[in-house]
């Protein structure tokens, strides 16, 4: 059931990315809300769940792109794992911590993707354009972080409850 | 204890996922069948939903483009008006030369690019991310479009078809780093291999141009159309932006500005010829 709900969220987000977000470039850069789903999974689930959702969302997204398949999957699973690990280490959560984590993780995700892209010899984006892309992705994902976390909270609901039950036992 | 076990398990999961990603990357680089099959399956699933969603977003995207790029569009409009005046002057002379060229080629039995059947298509969607170099057009397998076909604009080569579904196709632009094609210097006749340079929005020729060739900035570059090529000969590719030399200084390297305006693609033409278009 959880997998189905995660699948629905990923499907909807990819359609929104392809048909809406990508069509509204700012400063020549396009947002990346598929990365946001991975980050939200790390925040709402845990590092492990985040990595799995990030990998799955990235892999499906990769299949629609012409960049090497597996590149987004690798980037998103690493970012979601880091976010999940960071969030688990926070002792007292306040409203701005997930927001700041989303913004930072989005920036990290773009830079990581650009690095892997360069290592694989693709070099799709010139270095001068990277700051604009980082800024656009980070700001957009920061703005959408709350609805994305609601969506992932709904998608991972069973998991969280069963985990809570496990801790209560 | 439980916490360290959970951490260990999550690290092991991450390790497996990284391994899986690298495996998929390797398979994709080898153009393995499972990845191609998955890509085509994903296109079939997403394509109808995207068509519907695109039809909703299109008016807003057009309005956004008008607002966000207003200054650029004004400057471009001014520049294009001046260019039209220049080109109209040249057109008359070119028309006479083209007619003579066509007539001579017919007499010699050389296949003309204009003999290749084509289909006009509208660009319905741009790149999906800032790292993507593809566009989607509203023509698919039902219109005779197949993978590998060349896509041109009135100005020159724009890309090639990389994926096809029933009513849509994905076009890889010539500036994509994995795009390669055979080119010929229109004036000098030298043949080389050009690759998309991605980040710069240009193409690069790393070898094949002799060190003695007198190529200079502004020289025209066309498709080579060598036997077996997927691109017909003499399609304009672009103009030389800069000339360099290879490390051993025996050959020249070129940076080419595409003739087609790839940023503002609205309509393109697909050349319905997928094998040996030369």
Short mmCIF file of C-alpha atoms in Angstrom, two decimals:
data_model
loop_
_atom_site.label_atom_id
_atom_site.label_comp_id
_atom_site.label_asym_id
_atom_site.label_seq_id
_atom_site.Cartn_x
_atom_site.Cartn_y
_atom_site.Cartn_z
CA UNK A 1 0.00 0.00 0.00
CA UNK A 2 2.84 2.37 0.91
CA UNK A 3 4.60 1.55 -2.37
CA UNK A 4 1.42 2.31 -4.31
CA UNK A 5 0.97 5.66 -2.59
CA UNK A 6 4.62 6.57 -3.12
CA UNK A 7 4.20 5.52 -6.76
CA UNK A 8 1.19 7.81 -7.16
CA UNK A 9 3.07 10.76 -5.63
CA UNK A 10 6.13 10.15 -7.83
CA UNK A 11 3.96 9.80 -10.96
CA UNK A 12 2.05 13.02 -10.28
CA UNK A 13 5.23 14.94 -9.42
CA UNK A 14 6.98 13.81 -12.63
CA UNK A 15 3.98 14.90 -14.73
CA UNK A 16 3.93 18.27 -12.92
CA UNK A 17 7.69 18.60 -13.45
CA UNK A 18 7.42 17.76 -17.17
CA UNK A 19 4.32 19.77 -18.01
CA UNK A 20 4.47 22.71 -15.62
CA UNK A 21 7.73 23.31 -13.72
CA UNK A 22 9.99 22.76 -16.75
CA UNK A 23 7.93 25.19 -18.83
CA UNK A 24 8.46 28.16 -16.55
CA UNK A 25 12.21 28.83 -16.62
CA UNK A 26 13.57 31.61 -14.42
CA UNK A 27 16.94 33.14 -15.37
CA UNK A 28 17.18 30.35 -17.94
CA UNK A 29 17.05 27.68 -15.19
CA UNK A 30 14.32 25.12 -14.53
CA UNK A 31 13.14 23.82 -11.17
CA UNK A 32 13.47 20.19 -10.12
CA UNK A 33 10.62 19.00 -7.92
CA UNK A 34 11.47 15.31 -8.40
CA UNK A 35 14.51 16.02 -6.23
CA UNK A 36 12.11 17.63 -3.75
CA UNK A 37 10.15 14.36 -3.46
CA UNK A 38 13.34 12.53 -2.52
CA UNK A 39 14.22 15.17 0.08
CA UNK A 40 10.68 15.10 1.51
CA UNK A 41 10.92 11.30 1.81
CA UNK A 42 14.15 11.69 3.76
CA UNK A 43 12.50 14.20 6.07
CA UNK A 44 9.19 12.38 6.56
CA UNK A 45 10.49 8.81 6.59
CA UNK A 46 14.10 8.15 7.51
CA UNK A 47 17.45 7.91 5.74
CA UNK A 48 16.72 4.40 4.42
CA UNK A 49 13.18 5.19 3.19
CA UNK A 50 14.43 8.45 1.69
CA UNK A 51 17.19 6.68 -0.22
CA UNK A 52 14.76 4.08 -1.62
CA UNK A 53 12.18 6.70 -2.68
CA UNK A 54 14.94 8.94 -4.09
CA UNK A 55 16.36 6.05 -6.10
CA UNK A 56 12.95 5.01 -7.46
CA UNK A 57 11.84 8.57 -8.33
CA UNK A 58 15.21 9.35 -9.91
CA UNK A 59 15.21 6.16 -11.95
CA UNK A 60 11.72 6.77 -13.37
CA UNK A 61 12.65 10.37 -14.15
CA UNK A 62 15.88 9.21 -15.81
CA UNK A 63 13.85 7.08 -18.21
CA UNK A 64 12.20 10.21 -19.59
CA UNK A 65 15.47 12.09 -20.05
CA UNK A 66 18.30 11.51 -22.49
CA UNK A 67 20.95 11.94 -19.80
CA UNK A 68 22.46 8.60 -18.68
CA UNK A 69 19.86 6.44 -16.89
CA UNK A 70 20.85 6.03 -13.24
CA UNK A 71 22.35 9.51 -12.84
CA UNK A 72 19.31 11.10 -11.16
CA UNK A 73 18.70 7.86 -9.23
CA UNK A 74 22.23 7.98 -7.81
CA UNK A 75 22.05 11.69 -6.97
CA UNK A 76 18.57 11.65 -5.41
CA UNK A 77 19.20 8.55 -3.27
CA UNK A 78 22.42 10.04 -1.87
CA UNK A 79 20.77 13.41 -1.13
CA UNK A 80 17.69 11.82 0.47
CA UNK A 81 19.92 9.57 2.61
CA UNK A 82 21.92 12.58 3.84
CA UNK A 83 18.74 14.56 4.60
CA UNK A 84 17.23 11.60 6.47
CA UNK A 85 20.43 11.10 8.49
CA UNK A 86 20.61 14.80 9.30
CA UNK A 87 16.96 15.00 10.32
CA UNK A 88 17.31 11.97 12.60
CA UNK A 89 20.20 13.67 14.40
CA UNK A 90 18.19 16.83 15.17
CA UNK A 91 17.17 16.69 18.82
CA UNK A 92 14.59 19.50 18.90
CA UNK A 93 12.83 20.13 15.63
CA UNK A 94 11.54 23.61 14.80
CA UNK A 95 9.53 24.73 11.75
CA UNK A 96 12.51 26.16 9.91
CA UNK A 97 14.82 23.14 10.15
CA UNK A 98 13.03 21.06 7.47
CA UNK A 99 12.77 24.19 5.30
CA UNK A 100 16.48 24.95 5.64
CA UNK A 101 17.31 21.28 5.09
CA UNK A 102 15.23 21.27 1.89
CA UNK A 103 16.94 24.39 0.53
CA UNK A 104 20.44 23.13 1.38
CA UNK A 105 19.76 19.62 0.10
CA UNK A 106 18.33 20.98 -3.17
CA UNK A 107 21.45 23.05 -3.74
CA UNK A 108 23.61 20.04 -2.89
CA UNK A 109 21.56 17.82 -5.23
CA UNK A 110 22.07 20.13 -8.22
CA UNK A 111 25.81 20.42 -7.57
CA UNK A 112 26.15 16.67 -7.10
CA UNK A 113 24.27 16.03 -10.35
CA UNK A 114 26.50 18.52 -12.19
CA UNK A 115 29.58 16.83 -10.74
CA UNK A 116 28.47 13.32 -11.78
CA UNK A 117 27.45 14.73 -15.18
CA UNK A 118 30.97 16.14 -15.58
CA UNK A 119 32.65 12.91 -14.40
CA UNK A 120 30.65 10.92 -16.97
CA UNK A 121 31.83 13.31 -19.70
CA UNK A 122 28.39 14.74 -20.41
CA UNK A 123 28.98 18.33 -19.20
CA UNK A 124 25.53 19.48 -20.21
CA UNK A 125 25.68 22.78 -18.37
CA UNK A 126 28.41 25.41 -18.41
CA UNK A 127 29.82 26.29 -14.99
CA UNK A 128 28.62 29.90 -15.25
CA UNK A 129 24.98 28.80 -15.37
CA UNK A 130 25.23 26.56 -12.32
CA UNK A 131 24.64 29.27 -9.65
CA UNK A 132 21.36 30.28 -11.33
CA UNK A 133 20.22 26.64 -11.51
CA UNK A 134 21.18 26.03 -7.87
CA UNK A 135 19.33 29.18 -6.78
CA UNK A 136 16.17 28.43 -8.78
CA UNK A 137 15.95 24.79 -7.65
CA UNK A 138 16.68 25.67 -4.00
CA UNK A 139 14.17 28.53 -3.83
CA UNK A 140 11.39 26.66 -5.64
CA UNK A 141 11.89 23.54 -3.53
CA UNK A 142 11.95 25.68 -0.39
CA UNK A 143 8.62 27.22 -1.38
CA UNK A 144 7.07 23.85 -2.13
CA UNK A 145 8.65 21.98 0.77
CA UNK A 146 5.52 21.99 2.94
CA UNK A 147 3.11 20.51 0.35
CA UNK A 148 5.79 18.01 -0.69
CA UNK A 149 6.21 16.88 2.92
CA UNK A 150 2.43 16.57 3.33
CA UNK A 151 2.32 14.38 0.22
CA UNK A 152 5.18 12.19 1.46
CA UNK A 153 3.69 12.02 4.96
CA UNK A 154 0.51 10.65 3.39
CA UNK A 155 2.47 8.27 1.15
CA UNK A 156 4.65 6.91 3.97
CA UNK A 157 1.90 6.94 6.62
CA UNK A 158 1.81 3.16 7.16
CA UNK A 159 5.54 2.98 7.50
CA UNK A 160 5.69 5.74 10.11
CA UNK A 161 2.89 4.19 12.14
CA UNK A 162 4.41 0.72 12.08
CA UNK A 163 7.77 2.24 13.04
CA UNK A 164 6.12 4.09 15.94
CA UNK A 165 4.49 0.85 17.03
CA UNK A 166 7.88 -0.85 16.89
CA UNK A 167 9.35 1.80 19.19
CA UNK A 168 6.40 1.63 21.58
CA UNK A 169 6.78 -2.10 21.99
CA UNK B 1 22.11 -1.35 20.04
CA UNK B 2 18.88 -1.16 18.04
CA UNK B 3 19.92 2.24 16.72
CA UNK B 4 23.32 1.02 15.50
CA UNK B 5 21.63 -2.00 13.86
CA UNK B 6 19.22 0.36 12.07
CA UNK B 7 22.08 2.62 10.96
CA UNK B 8 24.01 -0.38 9.68
CA UNK B 9 20.97 -1.62 7.78
CA UNK B 10 20.28 1.79 6.21
CA UNK B 11 23.94 2.08 5.15
CA UNK B 12 23.74 -1.37 3.57
CA UNK B 13 20.55 -0.30 1.72
CA UNK B 14 22.33 2.85 0.48
CA UNK B 15 25.27 0.74 -0.67
CA UNK B 16 22.90 -1.53 -2.65
CA UNK B 17 21.12 1.45 -4.20
CA UNK B 18 24.39 3.09 -5.25
CA UNK B 19 25.48 -0.23 -6.73
CA UNK B 20 22.15 -0.52 -8.58
CA UNK B 21 22.54 3.05 -9.93
CA UNK B 22 26.03 2.29 -11.22
CA UNK B 23 24.76 -0.92 -12.82
CA UNK B 24 21.97 0.97 -14.60
CA UNK B 25 24.47 3.63 -15.73
CA UNK B 26 26.75 0.93 -17.13
CA UNK B 27 23.90 -0.81 -18.91
CA UNK B 28 22.74 2.49 -20.40
CA UNK B 29 26.23 3.37 -21.63
CA UNK B 30 26.33 -0.01 -23.36
CA UNK B 31 22.91 0.80 -24.86
CA UNK B 32 21.60 -2.39 -23.33
CA UNK B 33 18.15 -3.65 -24.33
CA UNK B 34 16.54 -3.68 -20.83
CA UNK B 35 17.18 0.06 -20.34
CA UNK B 36 15.91 0.91 -23.83
CA UNK B 37 12.82 -1.21 -23.18
CA UNK B 38 12.20 0.56 -19.87
CA UNK B 39 12.62 3.97 -21.53
CA UNK B 40 10.10 3.13 -24.19
CA UNK B 41 7.69 1.73 -21.56
CA UNK B 42 8.00 4.90 -19.46
CA UNK B 43 7.33 7.04 -22.53
CA UNK B 44 4.19 5.04 -23.32
CA UNK B 45 2.90 5.45 -19.75
CA UNK B 46 3.68 9.15 -19.35
CA UNK B 47 3.03 10.38 -22.89
CA UNK B 48 -0.82 10.51 -22.84
CA UNK B 49 -0.89 12.14 -19.39
CA UNK B 50 1.79 14.65 -20.42
CA UNK B 51 -0.13 15.52 -23.61
CA UNK B 52 -3.18 16.36 -21.52
CA UNK B 53 -1.18 18.27 -18.89
CA UNK B 54 0.77 20.16 -21.59
CA UNK B 55 -2.47 21.34 -23.18
CA UNK B 56 -3.41 22.91 -19.82
CA UNK B 57 -0.03 24.48 -19.16
CA UNK B 58 0.65 25.73 -22.70
CA UNK B 59 -1.22 29.09 -22.56
CA UNK B 60 0.39 29.91 -19.21
CA UNK B 61 3.84 28.85 -20.43
CA UNK B 62 3.46 31.05 -23.52
CA UNK B 63 2.41 34.01 -21.38
CA UNK B 64 5.34 33.36 -19.03
CA UNK B 65 7.74 33.21 -21.97
CA UNK B 66 6.43 36.56 -23.19
CA UNK B 67 6.89 38.18 -19.77
CA UNK B 68 10.20 36.60 -18.78
CA UNK B 69 11.87 37.14 -22.13
CA UNK B 70 10.26 40.44 -23.16
CA UNK B 71 13.53 42.43 -23.34
CA UNK B 72 15.33 39.63 -25.18
CA UNK B 73 12.44 39.32 -27.63
CA UNK B 74 12.43 43.06 -28.34
CA UNK B 75 16.18 43.06 -29.04
CA UNK B 76 15.89 39.92 -31.13
CA UNK B 77 13.01 41.38 -33.12
CA UNK B 78 15.08 44.46 -33.93
CA UNK B 79 18.08 42.33 -34.91
CA UNK B 80 15.96 40.04 -37.09
CA UNK B 81 14.38 42.97 -38.92
CA UNK B 82 17.81 44.24 -39.91
CA UNK B 83 18.85 40.74 -40.93
CA UNK B 84 15.75 40.28 -43.10
CA UNK B 85 16.71 43.38 -45.08
CA UNK B 86 20.17 41.96 -45.75
CA UNK B 87 18.89 38.49 -46.61
CA UNK B 88 16.21 39.76 -48.97
CA UNK B 89 18.96 41.44 -50.95
CA UNK B 90 20.89 38.19 -51.22
CA UNK B 91 17.86 36.04 -51.94
CA UNK B 92 17.54 36.95 -55.60
CA UNK B 93 21.13 35.94 -56.40
CA UNK B 94 20.82 32.77 -54.34
CA UNK B 95 17.62 31.76 -56.08
CA UNK B 96 19.30 31.77 -59.50
CA UNK B 97 22.29 29.77 -58.16
CA UNK B 98 19.98 27.26 -56.42
CA UNK B 99 17.98 26.66 -59.59
CA UNK B 100 21.15 26.05 -61.58
CA UNK B 101 22.49 23.72 -58.83
CA UNK B 102 19.26 21.70 -58.77
CA UNK B 103 19.23 21.40 -62.51
CA UNK B 104 22.86 20.20 -62.63
CA UNK B 105 22.33 17.67 -59.81
CA UNK B 106 19.29 16.26 -61.61
CA UNK B 107 21.30 15.91 -64.81
CA UNK B 108 24.08 14.11 -62.90
CA UNK B 109 21.58 11.82 -61.11
CA UNK B 110 22.51 13.10 -57.60
CA UNK B 111 19.77 12.69 -55.02
CA UNK B 112 18.40 16.01 -53.76
CA UNK B 113 17.57 16.78 -50.13
CA UNK B 114 14.28 18.18 -51.39
CA UNK B 115 13.35 14.70 -52.70
CA UNK B 116 13.22 13.32 -49.14
CA UNK B 117 9.66 13.19 -47.77
CA UNK B 118 9.16 15.36 -44.70
CA UNK B 119 6.61 16.08 -42.03
CA UNK B 120 6.24 19.40 -40.23
CA UNK B 121 5.92 19.25 -36.46
CA UNK B 122 5.24 21.63 -33.60
CA UNK B 123 7.48 21.66 -30.55
CA UNK B 124 5.12 20.93 -27.66
CA UNK B 125 7.54 20.67 -24.77
CA UNK B 126 11.03 21.88 -23.98
CA UNK B 127 13.80 20.35 -21.85
CA UNK B 128 12.54 18.74 -18.62
CA UNK B 129 15.40 20.03 -16.45
CA UNK B 130 18.28 22.47 -16.74
CA UNK B 131 20.54 19.51 -17.59
CA UNK B 132 18.33 18.20 -20.39
CA UNK B 133 18.87 18.93 -24.11
CA UNK B 134 15.74 17.49 -25.69
CA UNK B 135 12.38 18.77 -26.91
CA UNK B 136 9.16 16.96 -27.74
CA UNK B 137 7.25 17.33 -31.01
CA UNK B 138 3.64 16.50 -31.82
CA UNK B 139 4.46 13.84 -34.43
CA UNK B 140 5.04 10.18 -33.70
CA UNK B 141 5.13 6.73 -35.22
CA UNK B 142 1.65 7.26 -36.67
CA UNK B 143 3.10 10.03 -38.85
CA UNK B 144 5.97 7.88 -40.13
CA UNK B 145 8.53 9.22 -37.66
CA UNK B 146 11.21 6.72 -36.59
CA UNK B 147 14.19 6.82 -34.27
CA UNK B 148 17.33 8.27 -35.85
CA UNK B 149 15.57 10.57 -38.33
CA UNK B 150 17.06 14.04 -38.82
CA UNK B 151 15.15 17.09 -37.65
CA UNK B 152 15.73 20.45 -39.32
CA UNK B 153 14.49 24.02 -39.26
CA UNK B 154 14.55 26.45 -42.17
CA UNK B 155 17.98 27.55 -40.92
CA UNK B 156 19.59 24.10 -40.63
CA UNK B 157 19.99 20.88 -38.67
CA UNK B 158 18.33 20.95 -35.23
CA UNK B 159 18.68 17.37 -33.97
CA UNK B 160 17.55 13.80 -34.35
CA UNK B 161 14.66 11.68 -33.18
CA UNK B 162 15.68 9.58 -30.17
CA UNK B 163 12.34 8.22 -28.97
CA UNK B 164 8.99 7.76 -30.61
CA UNK B 165 5.53 7.01 -29.24
CA UNK B 166 2.21 6.97 -31.07
CA UNK B 167 1.70 10.72 -31.33
CA UNK B 168 4.89 12.25 -29.97
CA UNK B 169 8.63 12.09 -30.46
CA UNK B 170 11.58 13.21 -28.42
CA UNK B 171 14.28 15.16 -30.25
CA UNK B 172 17.87 15.25 -29.10
CA UNK B 173 19.31 18.65 -29.99
CA UNK B 174 22.61 18.84 -31.85
CA UNK B 175 24.26 20.56 -28.88
CA UNK B 176 23.71 17.53 -26.61
CA UNK B 177 27.12 16.10 -25.58
CA UNK B 178 26.17 12.63 -26.84
CA UNK B 179 25.18 13.91 -30.29
CA UNK B 180 27.68 13.18 -33.09
CA UNK B 181 27.46 13.73 -36.82
CA UNK B 182 29.66 13.84 -39.89
CA UNK B 183 30.28 17.37 -41.14
CA UNK B 184 31.93 18.96 -44.13
CA UNK B 185 33.43 22.42 -44.50
CA UNK B 186 31.32 23.86 -47.32
CA UNK B 187 34.16 25.80 -48.93
CA UNK B 188 37.24 23.65 -48.21
CA UNK B 189 35.53 20.23 -48.45
CA UNK B 190 37.29 18.76 -45.38
CA UNK B 191 35.26 16.13 -43.53
CA UNK B 192 35.20 15.63 -39.75
CA UNK B 193 33.13 14.45 -36.85
CA UNK B 194 31.26 17.08 -34.82
CA UNK B 195 30.01 16.55 -31.26
CA UNK B 196 27.57 18.58 -29.21
CA UNK B 197 29.41 20.69 -26.66
CA UNK B 198 26.40 20.88 -24.34
CA UNK B 199 27.25 23.62 -21.92
CA UNK B 200 28.26 26.19 -24.55
CA UNK B 201 25.32 25.62 -26.90
CA UNK B 202 27.81 24.84 -29.66
CA UNK B 203 29.32 21.85 -31.49
CA UNK B 204 32.99 20.89 -31.48
CA UNK B 205 35.14 19.19 -34.08
CA UNK B 206 38.06 17.58 -32.25
CA UNK B 207 39.82 16.07 -35.26
CA UNK B 208 39.57 15.31 -38.97
CA UNK B 209 40.35 18.84 -40.22
CA UNK B 210 43.83 18.97 -41.70
CA UNK B 211 46.29 21.43 -40.18
CA UNK B 212 46.85 22.94 -43.64
CA UNK B 213 43.18 23.71 -44.24
CA UNK B 214 42.53 27.43 -44.44
CA UNK B 215 39.42 27.43 -42.31
CA UNK B 216 38.44 30.66 -40.58
CA UNK B 217 35.76 32.13 -38.35
CA UNK B 218 32.40 32.42 -40.13
CA UNK B 219 32.99 29.54 -42.60
CA UNK B 220 29.87 27.49 -43.30
CA UNK B 221 29.63 23.90 -42.03
CA UNK B 222 27.22 21.41 -43.60
CA UNK B 223 26.38 17.72 -43.12
CA UNK B 224 28.85 15.43 -44.87
CA UNK B 225 26.22 13.01 -46.14
CA UNK B 226 28.80 10.24 -46.47
CA UNK B 227 27.44 6.85 -47.47
CA UNK B 228 25.35 5.26 -44.73
CA UNK B 229 24.87 8.56 -42.92
CA UNK B 230 21.53 9.19 -41.23
CA UNK B 231 21.70 12.80 -42.38
CA UNK B 232 21.34 13.90 -45.98
CA UNK B 233 24.24 15.88 -47.45
CA UNK B 234 24.51 19.67 -47.55
CA UNK B 235 22.13 20.43 -44.70
CA UNK B 236 23.50 23.57 -42.98
CA UNK B 237 24.89 22.75 -39.53
CA UNK B 238 26.30 26.14 -38.55
CA UNK B 239 29.21 28.52 -38.83
CA UNK B 240 32.72 28.29 -37.43
CA UNK B 241 33.03 30.36 -34.26
CA UNK B 242 36.68 29.66 -33.51
CA UNK B 243 39.58 27.58 -34.79
CA UNK B 244 42.21 25.82 -32.65
CA UNK B 245 44.75 23.04 -32.97
CA UNK B 246 45.00 19.53 -31.57
CA UNK B 247 47.66 18.82 -28.90
CA UNK B 248 50.06 17.38 -31.50
CA UNK B 249 49.29 20.40 -33.75
CA UNK B 250 48.72 18.21 -36.81
CA UNK B 251 44.99 18.90 -37.12
CA UNK B 252 42.64 21.79 -36.50
CA UNK B 253 39.81 21.85 -33.98
CA UNK B 254 36.65 23.87 -34.52
CA UNK B 255 33.89 25.34 -32.43
CA UNK B 256 30.68 25.68 -34.42
CA UNK B 257 27.65 27.88 -33.69
CA UNK B 258 24.50 26.03 -34.80
CA UNK B 259 22.62 27.59 -37.70
CA UNK B 260 19.25 26.68 -36.18
CA UNK B 261 18.07 28.79 -33.24
CA UNK B 262 17.72 25.99 -30.69
CA UNK B 263 16.51 28.20 -27.85
CA UNK B 264 13.38 29.39 -29.58
CA UNK B 265 12.29 26.26 -31.45
CA UNK B 266 8.57 26.36 -32.28
CA UNK B 267 8.24 24.40 -35.50
CA UNK B 268 10.59 21.85 -37.03
CA UNK B 269 10.63 19.49 -40.00
CA UNK B 270 11.38 15.78 -39.69
CA UNK B 271 13.14 14.24 -42.69
CA UNK B 272 11.41 10.87 -43.12
CA UNK B 273 14.54 8.97 -44.00
CA UNK B 274 16.09 6.76 -41.34
CA UNK B 275 18.71 4.73 -43.17
CA UNK B 276 21.29 5.83 -45.69
CA UNK B 277 19.93 9.30 -46.37
CA UNK B 278 23.03 10.22 -48.37
#
